[in-house]
Tab-separated table of C-alpha atoms and ligand atoms in Angstrom:
chain	number	residue	atom	x	y	z
Q	1	MET	CA	-2.289	-41.086	-7.831
Q	2	PHE	CA	-2.832	-40.070	-11.280
Q	3	LEU	CA	0.226	-37.790	-11.207
Q	4	CYS	CA	2.572	-40.445	-12.201
Q	5	VAL	CA	0.458	-41.595	-15.192
Q	6	LYS	CA	1.680	-41.124	-18.778
Q	7	SER	CA	0.336	-37.981	-20.550
Q	8	ALA	CA	-2.352	-39.585	-22.575
Q	9	LYS	CA	-4.161	-40.564	-19.565
Q	10	ILE	CA	-3.450	-37.152	-17.981
Q	11	ALA	CA	-5.193	-35.599	-21.041
Q	12	VAL	CA	-8.322	-37.702	-20.378
Q	13	MET	CA	-8.279	-36.619	-16.752
Q	14	SER	CA	-7.923	-32.919	-17.650
Q	15	GLU	CA	-10.953	-33.184	-19.770
Q	16	LYS	CA	-13.290	-34.096	-16.983
Q	17	ILE	CA	-14.959	-31.176	-15.387
Q	18	HIS	CA	-13.711	-29.874	-12.095
Q	19	LEU	CA	-16.783	-29.494	-10.088
Q	20	GLN	CA	-15.334	-27.148	-7.583
Q	21	GLY	CA	-14.965	-24.566	-10.246
Q	22	LEU	CA	-18.679	-24.515	-11.069
Q	23	THR	CA	-20.893	-21.881	-9.881
Q	24	LYS	CA	-24.281	-22.937	-8.581
Q	25	ASP	CA	-26.010	-22.144	-11.732
Q	26	GLU	CA	-23.191	-23.998	-13.789
Q	27	LEU	CA	-23.682	-27.011	-11.563
Q	28	ILE	CA	-27.511	-26.722	-12.274
Q	29	GLU	CA	-26.800	-26.994	-15.860
Q	30	PHE	CA	-24.399	-29.709	-15.466
Q	31	VAL	CA	-26.775	-31.965	-13.655
Q	32	ALA	CA	-29.725	-31.160	-16.058
Q	33	ALA	CA	-27.297	-32.285	-18.840
Q	34	HIS	CA	-27.185	-35.495	-16.993
Q	35	GLY	CA	-30.844	-35.684	-16.706
Q	36	GLU	CA	-30.876	-35.132	-13.060
Q	37	PRO	CA	-33.134	-32.525	-11.140
Q	38	LYS	CA	-32.006	-29.052	-9.971
Q	39	TYR	CA	-31.608	-30.254	-6.269
Q	40	ARG	CA	-28.853	-32.689	-7.092
Q	41	ALA	CA	-26.739	-29.548	-7.905
Q	42	LYS	CA	-27.510	-28.105	-4.492
Q	43	GLN	CA	-26.557	-31.403	-2.897
Q	44	ILE	CA	-23.263	-31.545	-4.878
Q	45	PHE	CA	-22.485	-27.775	-4.090
Q	46	SER	CA	-22.800	-28.062	-0.328
Q	47	ALA	CA	-20.898	-31.387	-0.074
Q	48	LEU	CA	-18.042	-29.864	-1.856
Q	49	HIS	CA	-18.106	-26.426	-0.459
Q	50	ALA	CA	-19.970	-26.528	2.999
Q	51	ARG	CA	-18.784	-29.992	3.879
Q	52	ARG	CA	-15.477	-29.854	1.807
Q	53	VAL	CA	-15.687	-33.319	0.693
Q	54	ARG	CA	-13.267	-34.391	-1.730
Q	55	GLU	CA	-14.388	-37.830	-3.298
Q	56	PHE	CA	-17.650	-38.663	-4.886
Q	57	ASP	CA	-17.801	-41.541	-2.695
Q	58	GLU	CA	-18.436	-39.507	0.418
Q	59	ILE	CA	-21.332	-37.624	-1.201
Q	60	THR	CA	-23.506	-40.303	0.159
Q	61	ASP	CA	-26.771	-38.315	-0.150
Q	62	LEU	CA	-26.379	-39.078	-3.841
Q	63	PRO	CA	-27.554	-42.391	-5.320
Q	64	LYS	CA	-24.811	-44.563	-6.034
Q	65	ALA	CA	-25.540	-44.874	-9.840
Q	66	PHE	CA	-25.457	-41.017	-10.121
Q	67	ARG	CA	-22.134	-40.873	-8.373
Q	68	GLU	CA	-20.603	-43.556	-10.618
Q	69	LYS	CA	-22.024	-41.336	-13.632
Q	70	LEU	CA	-20.389	-38.486	-12.081
Q	71	GLY	CA	-17.124	-40.145	-11.730
Q	72	ALA	CA	-16.805	-40.741	-15.289
Q	73	VAL	CA	-17.340	-37.216	-16.677
Q	74	ALA	CA	-16.122	-35.207	-13.439
Q	75	GLN	CA	-13.870	-34.794	-10.810
Q	76	THR	CA	-13.592	-33.354	-7.397
Q	77	SER	CA	-10.055	-33.485	-6.410
Q	78	THR	CA	-7.224	-32.651	-8.815
Q	79	LEU	CA	-4.598	-31.317	-6.582
Q	80	ARG	CA	-2.302	-33.795	-4.612
Q	81	VAL	CA	-0.462	-32.571	-1.482
Q	82	GLU	CA	3.167	-33.294	-2.079
Q	83	SER	CA	4.517	-31.932	1.212
Q	84	ARG	CA	3.703	-29.820	3.891
Q	85	TYR	CA	6.008	-27.720	6.297
Q	86	ILE	CA	5.373	-26.346	9.774
Q	87	SER	CA	7.235	-23.341	10.948
Q	88	GLU	CA	8.474	-22.847	14.354
Q	89	ASP	CA	6.049	-20.027	14.604
Q	90	GLY	CA	3.122	-22.256	13.631
Q	91	THR	CA	2.688	-21.039	10.019
Q	92	ARG	CA	2.105	-24.029	7.755
Q	93	ARG	CA	3.289	-24.033	4.130
Q	94	PHE	CA	1.520	-26.652	1.515
Q	95	LEU	CA	3.230	-27.720	-1.594
Q	96	MET	CA	0.662	-29.050	-4.010
Q	97	LYS	CA	0.923	-30.412	-7.533
Q	98	THR	CA	-1.704	-29.948	-10.182
Q	99	HIS	CA	-2.604	-33.005	-12.301
Q	100	ASP	CA	-0.165	-31.976	-14.864
Q	101	ASN	CA	2.459	-31.582	-12.187
Q	102	PHE	CA	2.880	-27.719	-11.681
Q	103	PRO	CA	3.354	-26.414	-8.186
Q	104	VAL	CA	0.751	-24.741	-6.406
Q	105	GLU	CA	1.593	-23.313	-2.684
Q	106	ALA	CA	-0.679	-21.997	0.036
Q	107	VAL	CA	0.290	-20.861	3.510
Q	108	PHE	CA	-1.682	-21.074	6.719
Q	109	LEU	CA	-1.140	-18.146	9.285
Q	110	PRO	CA	-2.652	-18.879	12.593
Q	111	SER	CA	-3.508	-15.919	14.898
Q	112	GLU	CA	-5.334	-15.680	17.973
Q	113	SER	CA	-8.050	-13.437	16.598
Q	114	ARG	CA	-8.396	-14.421	13.172
Q	115	ASP	CA	-6.440	-17.088	10.920
Q	116	THR	CA	-5.413	-16.238	7.394
Q	117	ILE	CA	-4.756	-18.477	4.490
Q	118	CYS	CA	-2.486	-16.932	1.722
Q	119	PHE	CA	-3.280	-18.489	-1.603
Q	120	SER	CA	-1.784	-18.594	-5.104
Q	121	SER	CA	-3.288	-17.432	-8.212
Q	122	GLN	CA	-0.808	-18.958	-10.639
Q	123	SER	CA	1.722	-21.419	-10.748
Q	124	GLY	CA	5.036	-19.536	-10.817
Q	125	CYS	CA	4.698	-15.784	-11.694
Q	126	PRO	CA	5.338	-13.796	-14.935
Q	127	LEU	CA	6.622	-10.605	-13.176
Q	128	LYS	CA	10.001	-10.014	-12.649
Q	129	CYS	CA	10.243	-8.304	-9.258
Q	130	ASP	CA	13.902	-8.304	-8.505
Q	131	PHE	CA	13.468	-9.046	-4.679
Q	132	CYS	CA	11.088	-11.789	-5.009
Q	133	LEU	CA	11.938	-15.561	-5.192
Q	134	THR	CA	8.760	-16.679	-6.941
Q	135	ALA	CA	10.002	-14.520	-9.840
Q	136	LYS	CA	12.753	-16.902	-10.544
Q	137	LEU	CA	10.128	-19.532	-11.482
Q	138	GLY	CA	8.595	-17.616	-14.319
Q	139	LEU	CA	5.071	-18.177	-15.284
Q	140	LEU	CA	4.382	-21.874	-15.161
Q	141	ARG	CA	0.601	-21.478	-15.893
Q	142	ASN	CA	-2.574	-19.882	-14.484
Q	143	LEU	CA	-4.485	-21.622	-12.066
Q	144	THR	CA	-8.155	-22.710	-12.825
Q	145	THR	CA	-10.901	-21.533	-10.753
Q	146	GLY	CA	-11.403	-24.957	-9.299
Q	147	GLU	CA	-7.754	-25.171	-8.572
Q	148	ILE	CA	-7.608	-21.858	-6.523
Q	149	ILE	CA	-10.834	-23.077	-4.630
Q	150	GLU	CA	-9.645	-26.810	-4.049
Q	151	GLN	CA	-6.131	-25.359	-2.628
Q	152	ILE	CA	-7.915	-23.483	-0.034
Q	153	ILE	CA	-10.406	-26.491	0.939
Q	154	ILE	CA	-7.244	-28.623	1.362
Q	155	VAL	CA	-5.697	-25.852	3.742
Q	156	LEU	CA	-8.998	-25.877	5.578
Q	157	ASN	CA	-9.461	-29.521	5.841
Q	158	ASP	CA	-5.860	-30.024	7.101
Q	159	VAL	CA	-6.284	-27.340	9.906
Q	160	TYR	CA	-9.651	-27.630	11.108
Q	161	GLY	CA	-10.522	-31.210	10.102
Q	162	VAL	CA	-12.869	-32.316	7.315
Q	163	ALA	CA	-15.892	-30.132	7.552
Q	164	GLY	CA	-14.808	-28.884	10.745
Q	165	GLU	CA	-15.827	-25.423	11.862
Q	166	THR	CA	-13.657	-22.610	11.006
Q	167	PRO	CA	-13.166	-21.380	14.600
Q	168	HIS	CA	-13.027	-17.503	14.063
Q	169	GLY	CA	-13.555	-17.324	10.475
Q	170	THR	CA	-10.620	-17.168	8.202
Q	171	ASN	CA	-9.321	-14.367	6.010
Q	172	LEU	CA	-8.130	-14.878	2.679
Q	173	VAL	CA	-5.190	-13.119	1.064
Q	174	ALA	CA	-4.416	-13.593	-2.769
Q	175	MET	CA	-0.715	-12.965	-1.701
Q	176	GLY	CA	0.989	-16.191	-2.614
Q	177	ALA	CA	2.425	-17.114	-6.026
Q	178	GLY	CA	1.411	-15.258	-9.138
Q	179	GLU	CA	-0.180	-11.935	-10.043
Q	180	PRO	CA	-3.806	-12.314	-9.333
Q	181	PHE	CA	-4.840	-9.504	-11.735
Q	182	LEU	CA	-3.178	-11.459	-14.666
Q	183	ASN	CA	-5.535	-14.374	-13.870
Q	184	PHE	CA	-8.649	-11.972	-13.142
Q	185	GLU	CA	-11.462	-13.915	-14.450
Q	186	ASN	CA	-10.502	-17.226	-12.766
Q	187	LEU	CA	-9.860	-15.447	-9.395
Q	188	ILE	CA	-13.072	-13.364	-9.335
Q	189	LYS	CA	-15.057	-16.527	-10.167
Q	190	ALA	CA	-13.349	-18.420	-7.307
Q	191	LEU	CA	-14.005	-15.508	-4.917
Q	192	ASN	CA	-17.663	-15.350	-5.880
Q	193	ILE	CA	-18.070	-19.241	-5.442
Q	194	MET	CA	-16.343	-19.105	-2.192
Q	195	SER	CA	-18.564	-16.530	-0.819
Q	196	GLU	CA	-21.578	-18.508	-1.268
Q	197	LYS	CA	-23.645	-18.729	2.062
Q	198	ASP	CA	-24.218	-22.365	1.693
Q	199	GLY	CA	-20.824	-23.077	0.632
Q	200	LEU	CA	-17.535	-21.911	2.031
Q	201	PHE	CA	-19.119	-18.599	2.944
Q	202	ILE	CA	-16.057	-16.574	3.011
Q	203	VAL	CA	-17.261	-13.076	2.241
Q	204	PRO	CA	-15.346	-10.494	0.292
Q	205	ASN	CA	-15.085	-8.471	3.303
Q	206	ARG	CA	-12.529	-11.119	4.849
Q	207	VAL	CA	-10.564	-11.258	1.388
Q	208	THR	CA	-7.583	-9.160	0.265
Q	209	VAL	CA	-6.292	-9.287	-3.474
Q	210	SER	CA	-2.643	-8.001	-3.677
Q	211	THR	CA	-1.556	-6.560	-7.274
Q	212	ALA	CA	1.700	-5.500	-8.594
Q	213	GLY	CA	0.103	-2.947	-10.476
Q	214	ILE	CA	-1.847	-4.131	-13.430
Q	215	VAL	CA	-3.591	-0.874	-13.831
Q	216	PRO	CA	-6.671	-1.590	-16.223
Q	217	LYS	CA	-7.529	-4.416	-13.771
Q	218	ILE	CA	-7.626	-1.948	-10.888
Q	219	TYR	CA	-10.350	-0.066	-12.758
Q	220	GLU	CA	-12.249	-3.105	-13.339
Q	221	PHE	CA	-11.841	-4.394	-9.831
Q	222	ALA	CA	-12.944	-0.956	-8.487
Q	223	ASP	CA	-16.388	-1.334	-10.277
Q	224	LEU	CA	-17.292	-4.820	-9.018
Q	225	GLU	CA	-20.236	-4.732	-7.063
Q	226	ASN	CA	-19.205	-7.002	-4.267
Q	227	ARG	CA	-15.476	-6.612	-4.187
Q	228	PRO	CA	-12.754	-7.768	-1.741
Q	229	HIS	CA	-10.104	-5.393	-0.140
Q	230	LEU	CA	-7.191	-4.251	-2.294
Q	231	ALA	CA	-3.678	-3.925	-1.824
Q	232	ILE	CA	-1.059	-2.572	-4.304
Q	233	SER	CA	2.642	-3.308	-4.099
Q	234	LEU	CA	4.599	-0.426	-4.266
Q	235	SER	CA	8.154	-0.795	-2.955
Q	236	ALA	CA	9.619	2.523	-4.531
Q	237	PRO	CA	8.721	6.049	-4.472
Q	238	ASN	CA	10.005	6.994	-7.846
Q	239	ASN	CA	9.924	5.492	-11.203
Q	240	GLU	CA	13.631	5.131	-11.728
Q	241	LEU	CA	13.995	2.791	-8.850
Q	242	ARG	CA	10.628	1.101	-9.349
Q	243	ASP	CA	11.768	0.456	-12.963
Q	244	LYS	CA	14.488	-1.488	-11.526
Q	245	LEU	CA	12.685	-3.425	-8.646
Q	246	MET	CA	9.483	-4.018	-10.408
Q	247	PRO	CA	9.724	-3.949	-14.082
Q	248	ILE	CA	6.139	-3.912	-14.599
Q	249	ASN	CA	6.537	-0.376	-13.898
Q	250	LYS	CA	7.706	0.237	-17.371
Q	251	ARG	CA	4.391	-0.907	-18.744
Q	252	TRP	CA	2.304	1.184	-16.098
Q	253	ASP	CA	4.187	3.718	-14.219
Q	254	LEU	CA	3.689	5.751	-10.976
Q	255	ASP	CA	1.525	8.271	-12.407
Q	256	GLU	CA	-0.703	5.844	-13.959
Q	257	LEU	CA	-0.757	3.543	-11.162
Q	258	PHE	CA	-1.616	6.347	-8.637
Q	259	THR	CA	-4.388	7.811	-10.942
Q	260	ALA	CA	-5.790	4.395	-10.994
Q	261	ALA	CA	-5.535	4.073	-7.111
Q	262	LYS	CA	-7.348	7.481	-6.849
Q	263	THR	CA	-10.451	6.093	-8.914
Q	264	PHE	CA	-10.191	2.872	-6.624
Q	265	GLU	CA	-10.236	5.351	-3.499
Q	266	LYS	CA	-13.536	6.794	-4.637
Q	267	SER	CA	-14.903	3.226	-4.568
Q	268	LEU	CA	-14.170	2.532	-1.004
Q	269	ARG	CA	-17.094	1.794	1.310
Q	270	ARG	CA	-17.574	3.655	4.565
Q	271	GLY	CA	-14.564	3.096	6.740
Q	272	GLU	CA	-12.639	1.137	4.348
Q	273	ARG	CA	-9.309	2.054	3.443
Q	274	PHE	CA	-6.743	0.342	0.885
Q	275	THR	CA	-3.218	-0.611	1.221
Q	276	PHE	CA	0.111	-0.024	-0.463
Q	277	GLU	CA	2.838	-2.626	0.445
Q	278	TYR	CA	6.362	-1.539	0.604
Q	279	VAL	CA	8.870	-4.253	0.735
Q	280	MET	CA	12.041	-2.811	2.845
Q	281	LEU	CA	15.210	-3.478	1.080
Q	282	GLY	CA	18.371	-2.364	3.059
Q	283	GLY	CA	19.973	0.448	1.553
Q	284	VAL	CA	17.958	0.611	-1.522
Q	285	ASN	CA	14.521	1.910	-0.812
Q	286	ASP	CA	14.529	2.654	2.955
Q	287	SER	CA	16.075	6.223	3.356
Q	288	GLU	CA	14.068	9.026	5.168
Q	289	LYS	CA	14.084	10.654	1.772
Q	290	ASP	CA	12.446	7.624	0.167
Q	291	ALA	CA	9.776	8.061	2.866
Q	292	GLN	CA	9.417	11.857	2.217
Q	293	ASP	CA	9.266	11.038	-1.480
Q	294	LEU	CA	6.573	8.364	-0.744
Q	295	ALA	CA	4.428	10.831	1.352
Q	296	ASP	CA	4.814	13.608	-1.358
Q	297	LEU	CA	3.466	11.201	-3.997
Q	298	LEU	CA	0.557	10.238	-1.886
Q	299	ASN	CA	-0.284	13.812	-1.348
Q	300	LYS	CA	0.314	14.799	-4.992
Q	301	HIS	CA	-2.416	12.286	-5.987
Q	302	ASP	CA	-4.403	13.200	-3.012
Q	303	LEU	CA	-4.494	9.795	-1.716
Q	304	ARG	CA	-6.149	9.975	1.859
Q	305	ARG	CA	-7.684	6.554	2.762
Q	306	VAL	CA	-4.532	4.471	2.461
Q	307	LYS	CA	-2.378	2.712	4.785
Q	308	ILE	CA	1.364	1.571	4.191
Q	309	ASN	CA	2.067	-1.932	5.025
Q	310	ILE	CA	5.748	-2.333	5.493
Q	311	ILE	CA	7.202	-5.834	4.849
Q	312	PRO	CA	10.865	-6.478	5.952
Q	313	HIS	CA	12.585	-8.098	2.916
Q	314	ASN	CA	12.666	-11.912	3.448
Q	315	PRO	CA	16.050	-12.935	2.210
Q	316	ALA	CA	16.501	-16.030	0.250
Q	317	GLU	CA	19.317	-17.350	-2.206
Q	318	PRO	CA	20.035	-15.925	-4.751
Q	319	LEU	CA	18.262	-12.672	-4.112
Q	320	GLU	CA	20.902	-10.018	-3.535
Q	321	TYR	CA	18.880	-7.757	-1.047
Q	322	LYS	CA	19.068	-7.656	2.675
Q	323	PRO	CA	16.480	-6.631	5.185
Q	324	SER	CA	16.569	-3.068	6.410
Q	325	ALA	CA	17.754	-2.536	9.864
Q	326	PRO	CA	14.800	-2.175	12.444
Q	327	GLU	CA	16.045	1.262	13.355
Q	328	GLN	CA	15.879	2.311	9.768
Q	329	ILE	CA	12.270	1.016	9.384
Q	330	GLU	CA	11.471	3.007	12.395
Q	331	ARG	CA	12.944	6.193	11.035
Q	332	PHE	CA	11.075	5.695	7.800
Q	333	GLN	CA	7.775	5.021	9.635
Q	334	GLN	CA	8.415	8.240	11.619
Q	335	VAL	CA	8.715	10.309	8.564
Q	336	LEU	CA	5.363	8.912	7.157
Q	337	ALA	CA	3.764	9.694	10.537
Q	338	LYS	CA	4.954	13.106	10.500
Q	339	ASN	CA	3.180	13.583	7.236
Q	340	GLY	CA	0.089	12.010	8.742
Q	341	ILE	CA	0.364	8.615	6.998
Q	342	ASP	CA	-0.466	5.485	8.787
Q	343	SER	CA	1.932	2.502	8.464
Q	344	TYR	CA	2.522	-0.921	10.046
Q	345	GLN	CA	4.941	-3.642	9.847
Q	346	ARG	CA	4.058	-7.043	8.763
Q	347	ARG	CA	5.731	-9.495	11.123
Q	348	PRO	CA	7.630	-11.917	9.065
Q	349	ARG	CA	6.160	-15.483	9.233
Q	350	GLY	CA	7.314	-18.885	8.237
Q	351	ARG	CA	10.713	-17.774	7.078
Q	352	ASP	CA	12.498	-20.871	8.120
Q	353	ILE	CA	10.176	-22.995	6.022
Q	354	TYR	CA	10.165	-20.712	2.764
Q	355	ALA	CA	6.675	-19.638	3.714
Q	356	ALA	CA	7.120	-16.013	4.115
Q	357	CYS	CA	6.220	-13.191	1.527
Q	358	GLY	CA	8.321	-13.598	-1.699
Q	359	GLN	CA	9.554	-16.977	-0.562
Q	360	LEU	CA	7.067	-19.208	-2.501
Q	361	ALA	CA	9.279	-21.057	-4.874
Q	362	ALA	CA	8.135	-24.614	-4.750
Q	363	LYS	CA	11.134	-25.357	-2.489
Q	364	THR	CA	11.168	-28.893	-0.649
Q	365	GLN	CA	13.138	-29.524	2.346
Q	366	PRO	CA	13.465	-33.217	3.027
Q	367	ASN	CA	14.298	-32.775	6.702
Q	368	LEU	CA	11.116	-30.946	7.499
Q	369	VAL	CA	8.691	-32.851	5.233
Q	370	GLN	CA	5.464	-34.015	6.831
Q	371	ILE	CA	3.209	-35.720	4.350
Q	372	VAL	CA	-0.658	-34.807	4.504
Q	373	ARG	CA	-2.924	-37.856	3.940
B	1	SAH	N1	1.848	-10.443	-7.434
B	1	SAH	C1	1.206	-9.804	-6.428
B	1	SAH	C2	0.968	-10.701	-5.444
B	1	SAH	C3	1.842	-11.285	-4.559
B	1	SAH	S1	1.786	-10.560	-2.872
B	1	SAH	C4	1.737	-8.498	-5.758
B	1	SAH	O1	3.032	-8.335	-6.131
B	1	SAH	O2	1.145	-7.849	-5.017
B	1	SAH	C5	3.244	-10.941	-2.180
B	1	SAH	C6	4.015	-9.610	-1.701
B	1	SAH	O3	5.361	-10.006	-1.045
B	1	SAH	C7	4.138	-8.506	-2.712
B	1	SAH	O4	3.776	-7.269	-1.789
B	1	SAH	C8	5.518	-8.448	-2.909
B	1	SAH	O5	6.124	-7.145	-3.185
B	1	SAH	C9	6.041	-8.944	-1.618
B	1	SAH	N2	7.401	-9.717	-1.656
B	1	SAH	C10	7.926	-10.163	-2.729
B	1	SAH	N3	9.266	-10.818	-2.347
B	1	SAH	C11	9.435	-10.267	-1.151
B	1	SAH	C12	10.556	-10.689	-0.339
B	1	SAH	N4	11.559	-11.340	-0.587
B	1	SAH	N5	10.374	-10.151	0.951
B	1	SAH	C13	9.429	-9.595	1.573
B	1	SAH	N6	8.201	-9.327	0.743
B	1	SAH	C14	8.231	-9.663	-0.601
């Protein structure tokens, strides 16, 4: 429980190398610096990522003396689960804390066909989307590569048991707290490490990264060799409204965003599409005219390989929006369909435990708490 110790000690803890955040090559360098052969790096990597071990003592294929040496300079677990909430629909929300006490939230979404883990890239978020509760936290700090990975390992262990099989593969979505493209390097490094065959083996094809529209990073992402899928949060079909709902639009407007999206479209693989997310706010952005404007915008930029993911607004105090009426969402989708645009609705999950989209704000609910050991 190093969370409660005084700051001087925390500083010492944080200087220790977080092994989950090292690539295989970096681990090899690390063990070499401690006078150990290369195969020790392999042992550590597979213990941490394939077997999802969180304590040095459990890496029993390492000599005890080396484990002790490791413990003095490195660490394997830096996150502490503060509480876990389980929704009536089976969704689980994990509220974790970093060693320096910042909140990290992840959500597990079970499904018959394929489970999904929604993870955070930052603690809090610097973007000020008006309809999102996470925005109220502001940016607390970027998560490190190791913290991004450890967060997912904690969820996997809770759901499938330590080192348990992941039954039907697990999808990852970078749709928790934070703007992934403002923590680009750490995120991409984490995704690369998690894709390793002798590790978690979550390949890019099972990962989706969502951005509010950090335009230069969309170009960079398009250029990545082995990249995950992309979703872009749109939520308004014109600059005037988007400026209000998503102030990032004042930095990169719709024209710049759609030009980048067109470049991204050209990088799509055979059969692949990408997504525009559209949060439906009752009476604000859900009219049939809004739908037609959206269709026109896609046409103007000749975007063809897209689908629209409609997210009914998840209300929460003090957000001043209400969800659109279901009939209105249907009318909106009909206009899109008439224009040849595919759209589907994201079913709200985990609203009762503050786990749904835009609801991650490190909320604690004493009556629902279940502690994970
Ligand atoms: N910052 C990134 C990653 C967060 S993804 C991004 O904006 O894409 C979270 C998704 O939930 C985004 O599409 C966001 O627009 C949406 N969202 C935010 N608040 C919401 C709310 N209250 N109800 C429904 N969706 C919301």
